[in-house]
Coordinates of C-alpha atoms in Angstrom, one line a residue:
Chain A
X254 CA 163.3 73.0 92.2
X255 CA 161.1 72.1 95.0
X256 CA 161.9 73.4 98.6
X257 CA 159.4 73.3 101.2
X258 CA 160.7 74.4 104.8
X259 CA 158.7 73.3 107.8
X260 CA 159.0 75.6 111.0
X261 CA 158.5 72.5 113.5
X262 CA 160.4 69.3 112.1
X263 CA 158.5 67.5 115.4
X264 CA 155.3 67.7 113.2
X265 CA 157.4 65.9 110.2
X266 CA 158.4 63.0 112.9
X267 CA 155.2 62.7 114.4
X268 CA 154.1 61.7 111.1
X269 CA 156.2 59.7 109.7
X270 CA 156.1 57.6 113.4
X271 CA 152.6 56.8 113.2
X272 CA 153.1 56.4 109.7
X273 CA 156.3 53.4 109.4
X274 CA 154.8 50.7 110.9
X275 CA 152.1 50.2 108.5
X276 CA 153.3 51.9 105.3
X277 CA 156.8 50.8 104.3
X278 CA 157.8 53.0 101.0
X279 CA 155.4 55.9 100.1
X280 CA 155.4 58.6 97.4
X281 CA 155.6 61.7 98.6
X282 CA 153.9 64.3 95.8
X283 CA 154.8 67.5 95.6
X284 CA 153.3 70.3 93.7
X285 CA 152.5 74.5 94.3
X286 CA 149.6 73.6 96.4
X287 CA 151.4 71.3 99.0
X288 CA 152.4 67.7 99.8
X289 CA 150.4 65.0 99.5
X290 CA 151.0 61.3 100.4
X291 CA 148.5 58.3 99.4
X292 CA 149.7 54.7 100.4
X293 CA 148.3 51.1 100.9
X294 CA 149.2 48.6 104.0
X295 CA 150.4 45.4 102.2
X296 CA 147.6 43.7 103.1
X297 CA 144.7 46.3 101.6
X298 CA 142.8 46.7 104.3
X299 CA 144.2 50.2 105.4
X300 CA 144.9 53.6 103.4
X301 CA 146.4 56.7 105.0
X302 CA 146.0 59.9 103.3
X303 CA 148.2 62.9 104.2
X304 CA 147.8 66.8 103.4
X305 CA 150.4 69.6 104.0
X306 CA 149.2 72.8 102.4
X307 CA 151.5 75.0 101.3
X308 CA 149.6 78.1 102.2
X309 CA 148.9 77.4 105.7
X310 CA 151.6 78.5 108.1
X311 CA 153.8 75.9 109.2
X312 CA 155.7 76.2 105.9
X313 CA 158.2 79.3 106.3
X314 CA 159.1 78.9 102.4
X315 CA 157.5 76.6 100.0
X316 CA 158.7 76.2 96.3
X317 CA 157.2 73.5 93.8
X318 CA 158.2 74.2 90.6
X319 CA 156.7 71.6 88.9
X320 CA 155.0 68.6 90.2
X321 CA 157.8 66.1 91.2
X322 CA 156.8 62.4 93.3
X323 CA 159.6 61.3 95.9
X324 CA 159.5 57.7 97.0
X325 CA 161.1 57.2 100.4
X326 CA 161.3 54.6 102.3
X327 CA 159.6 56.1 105.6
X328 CA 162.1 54.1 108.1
X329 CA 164.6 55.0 106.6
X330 CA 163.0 58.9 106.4
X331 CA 162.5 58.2 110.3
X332 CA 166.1 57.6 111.3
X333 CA 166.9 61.2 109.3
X334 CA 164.3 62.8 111.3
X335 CA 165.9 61.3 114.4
X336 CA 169.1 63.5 113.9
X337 CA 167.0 66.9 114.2
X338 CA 166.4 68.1 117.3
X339 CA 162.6 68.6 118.4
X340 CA 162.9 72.6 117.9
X341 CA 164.5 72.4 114.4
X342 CA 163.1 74.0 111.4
X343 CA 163.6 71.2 108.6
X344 CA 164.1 72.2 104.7
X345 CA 163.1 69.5 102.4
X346 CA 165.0 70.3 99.0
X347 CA 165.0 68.2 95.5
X348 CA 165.6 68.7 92.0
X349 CA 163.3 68.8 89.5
X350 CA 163.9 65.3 88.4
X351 CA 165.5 64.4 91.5
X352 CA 167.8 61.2 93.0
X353 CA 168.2 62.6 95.9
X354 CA 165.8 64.0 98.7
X355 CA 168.0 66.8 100.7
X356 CA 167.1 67.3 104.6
X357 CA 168.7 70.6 106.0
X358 CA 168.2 70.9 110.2
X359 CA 168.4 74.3 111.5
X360 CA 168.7 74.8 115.0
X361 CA 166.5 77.4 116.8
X362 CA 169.7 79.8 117.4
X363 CA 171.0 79.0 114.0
X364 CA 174.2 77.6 115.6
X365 CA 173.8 74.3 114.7
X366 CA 173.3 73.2 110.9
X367 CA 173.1 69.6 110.0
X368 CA 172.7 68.2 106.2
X369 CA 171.5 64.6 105.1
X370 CA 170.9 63.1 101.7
X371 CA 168.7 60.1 101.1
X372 CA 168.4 58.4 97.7
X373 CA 164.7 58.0 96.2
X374 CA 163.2 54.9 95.2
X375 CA 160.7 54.3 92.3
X376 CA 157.8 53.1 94.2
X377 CA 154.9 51.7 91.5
X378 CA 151.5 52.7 93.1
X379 CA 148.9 53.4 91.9
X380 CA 146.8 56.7 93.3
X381 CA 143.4 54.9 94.5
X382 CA 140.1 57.7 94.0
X383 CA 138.5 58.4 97.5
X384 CA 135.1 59.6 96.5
X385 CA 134.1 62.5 98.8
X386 CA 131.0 61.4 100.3
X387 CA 128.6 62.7 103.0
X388 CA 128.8 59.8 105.8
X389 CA 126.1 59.0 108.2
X390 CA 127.8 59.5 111.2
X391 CA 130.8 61.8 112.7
X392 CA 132.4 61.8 115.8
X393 CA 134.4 64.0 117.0
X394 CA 136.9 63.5 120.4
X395 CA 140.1 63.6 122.1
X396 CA 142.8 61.9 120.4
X397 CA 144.3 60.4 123.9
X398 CA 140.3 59.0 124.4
X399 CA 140.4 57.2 121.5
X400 CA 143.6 55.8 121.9
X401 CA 142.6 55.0 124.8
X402 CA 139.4 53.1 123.7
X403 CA 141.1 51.1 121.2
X404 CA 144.3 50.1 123.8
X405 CA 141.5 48.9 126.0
X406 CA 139.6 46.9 123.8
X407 CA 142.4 45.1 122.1
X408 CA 143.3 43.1 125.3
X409 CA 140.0 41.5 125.1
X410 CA 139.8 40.7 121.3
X411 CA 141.1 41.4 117.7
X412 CA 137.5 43.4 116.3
X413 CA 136.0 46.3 117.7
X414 CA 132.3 47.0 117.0
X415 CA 131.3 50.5 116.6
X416 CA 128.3 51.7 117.6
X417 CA 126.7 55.5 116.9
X418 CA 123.2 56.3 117.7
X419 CA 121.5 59.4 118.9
X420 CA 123.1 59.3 122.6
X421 CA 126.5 59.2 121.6
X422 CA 129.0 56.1 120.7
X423 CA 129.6 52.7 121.8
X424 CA 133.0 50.5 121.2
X425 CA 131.9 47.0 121.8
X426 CA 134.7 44.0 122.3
X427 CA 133.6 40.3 121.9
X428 CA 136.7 37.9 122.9
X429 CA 136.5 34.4 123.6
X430 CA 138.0 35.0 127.2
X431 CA 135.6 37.7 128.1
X432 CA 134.2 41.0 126.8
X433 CA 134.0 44.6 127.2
X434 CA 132.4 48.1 126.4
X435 CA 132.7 51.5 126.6
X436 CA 130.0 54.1 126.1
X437 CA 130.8 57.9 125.4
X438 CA 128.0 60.1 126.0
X439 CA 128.1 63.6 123.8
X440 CA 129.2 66.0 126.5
X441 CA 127.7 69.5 126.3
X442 CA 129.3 71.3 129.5
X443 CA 133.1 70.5 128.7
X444 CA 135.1 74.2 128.9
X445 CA 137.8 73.1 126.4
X446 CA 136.3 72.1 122.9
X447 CA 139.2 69.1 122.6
X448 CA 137.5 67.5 125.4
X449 CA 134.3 67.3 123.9
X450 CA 132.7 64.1 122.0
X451 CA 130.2 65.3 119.9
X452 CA 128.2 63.3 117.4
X453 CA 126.7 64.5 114.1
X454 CA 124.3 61.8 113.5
X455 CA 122.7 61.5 109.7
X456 CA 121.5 57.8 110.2
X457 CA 123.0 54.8 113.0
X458 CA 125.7 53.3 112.3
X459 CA 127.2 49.6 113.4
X460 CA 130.3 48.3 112.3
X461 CA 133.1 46.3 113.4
X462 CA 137.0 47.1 112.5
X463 CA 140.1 45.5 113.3
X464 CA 141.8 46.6 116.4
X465 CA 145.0 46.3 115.1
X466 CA 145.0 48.7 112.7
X467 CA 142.9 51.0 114.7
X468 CA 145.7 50.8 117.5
X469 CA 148.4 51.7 115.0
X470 CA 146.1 54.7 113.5
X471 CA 146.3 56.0 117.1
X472 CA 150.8 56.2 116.8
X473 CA 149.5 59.8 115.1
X474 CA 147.6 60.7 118.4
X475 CA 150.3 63.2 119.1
X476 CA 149.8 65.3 116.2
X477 CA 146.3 66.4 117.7
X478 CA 144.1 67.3 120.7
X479 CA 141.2 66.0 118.5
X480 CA 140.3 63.1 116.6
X481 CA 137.4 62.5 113.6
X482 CA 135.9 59.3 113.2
X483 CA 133.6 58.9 110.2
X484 CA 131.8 56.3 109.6
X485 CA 129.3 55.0 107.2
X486 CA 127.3 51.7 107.1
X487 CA 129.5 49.0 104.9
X488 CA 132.0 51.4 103.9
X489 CA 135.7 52.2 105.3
X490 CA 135.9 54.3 108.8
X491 CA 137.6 57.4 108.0
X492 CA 139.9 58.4 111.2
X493 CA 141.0 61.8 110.5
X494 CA 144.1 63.9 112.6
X495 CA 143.6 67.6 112.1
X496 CA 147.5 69.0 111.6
X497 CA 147.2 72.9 113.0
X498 CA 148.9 74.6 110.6
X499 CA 149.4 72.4 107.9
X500 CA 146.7 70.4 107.3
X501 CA 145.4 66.5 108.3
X502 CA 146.3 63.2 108.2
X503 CA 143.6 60.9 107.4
X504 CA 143.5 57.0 107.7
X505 CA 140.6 54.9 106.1
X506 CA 140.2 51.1 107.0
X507 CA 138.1 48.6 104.8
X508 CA 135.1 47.3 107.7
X509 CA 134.5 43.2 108.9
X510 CA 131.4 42.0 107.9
X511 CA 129.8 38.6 109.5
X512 CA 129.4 36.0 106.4
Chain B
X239 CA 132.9 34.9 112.4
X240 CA 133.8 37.8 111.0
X241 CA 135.3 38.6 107.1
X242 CA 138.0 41.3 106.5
X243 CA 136.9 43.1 103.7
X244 CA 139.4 44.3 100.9
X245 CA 140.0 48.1 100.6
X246 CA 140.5 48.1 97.0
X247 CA 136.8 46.6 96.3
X248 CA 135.6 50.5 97.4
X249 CA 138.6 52.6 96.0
X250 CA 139.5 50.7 92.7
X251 CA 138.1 52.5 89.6

């Protein structure tokens, strides 16, 4: 039997959101220590990684049995989510072998209780091994900012270049009908830490990374006040969304490199 | 000119 029941079922639709549009089916596994979700864009140039721990405290109740995978198709797993209300606390039930993944919405009074089945699909993925490195470069800034950044820049062209040095960060646009750039300074006298950028600089980094994907990285801006950027030279970009009380939501995407 | 690069040439094992 698993059960795992989420106090905020707004968190569970922020996620899947950001998540549809680029990832169409995904395996959702489930164990005692939490949910995890690994999945591929068609196209391998993007991964997303997602973490719910079961011992933080958005899960109410979690039970996991034994380890079980649930394949859902996420737009499918978005029109569900539609039907709970912002304030519902959603179960997610399934059997040990399951068919079927259960939804339960409970409204905050309780007065309301609404129950939807979807059936699972055998999704054939394999799980890709993320090495756990130590990257030259993190920055660290408001989610909306970067957003921001990367709407800006994609009106110009398709490739952002990043650029970290000592100072603080640079995203760089090239277009054939013009260009544009945007320097962040780290910012030492910001009150509210989520406002800060701060960059922990190992070595400089420059690397340029489709806009496209960053853009649709950013549908998960929502989720937090902050956003992670790590970056190494020649290796994926690691954009990660802190989840308070539950865990992150990373994204990686594979660099552009001139030939 | 710049060359997408493949995800899985990093992740594959």
């Amino acid at each position: 039997m698993f059960e795992a029941k989420m106090l905020q079922s707004s968190v569970l639709k922020k996620i899947i959101e950001s998540l549809k549009d680029l990832f169409a089916d995904a395996n959702f596994d489930c164990s005692s220590s939490g949910i995890t979700l690994q999945d591929m864009d068609s196209s391998h140039v993007a991964l997303c990684y997602l973490k719910l721990r079961s011992d933080e405290e958005g899960f109410e109740d979690y039970r996991c049995d034994r380890n079980i995978t649930l394949g859902v198709n996420l737009g499918l797993m978005s029109k569900i989510l539609k039907c709970a209300g912002n304030d519902d606390v959603v179960t997610l039930r399934a059997e040990d072998e399951p068919n079927i993944l259960t939804f339960i919405f409970d409204s905050k009074n309780s007065e309301r209780v609404s129950k939807y089945d979807i059936k699972l699909m055998e999704i054939d993925s394999e799980l890709l091994g993320i090495p756990d490195t130590d990257y030259s470069c993190v920055v660290k800034m408001p989610s909306h900012e970067f957003q921001r950044i990367c709407s800006n820049l994609s009106q110009l062209g398709d490739s952002v270049t990043i650029d970290c040095h000592k100072e603080g960060v640079d995203f760089k646009v090239a277009g054939e009908q013009g260009s544009g750039a945007i320097k962040l300074k780290q910012t030492t006298s910001v009150d509210k830490e989520e406002d800060q950028v701060t960059v922990q600089l190992n070595e400089p980094v420059t690397q340029s990374f489709a806009l496209k994907f960053l853009c649709a990285f950013t549908k998960a801006t929502s989720l937090s006040d902050t956003v992670n950027l790590s970056l190494t030279q020649d290796t994926p970009v690691v954009v990660e969304y802190p989840i308070a009380q539950h865990g992150y939501l990373r994204f990686y995407l594979a660099p552009k490199i001139e030939e | 000119q710049l060359t997408q690069l493949d995800l899985l040439k990093y992740f594959k094992e």
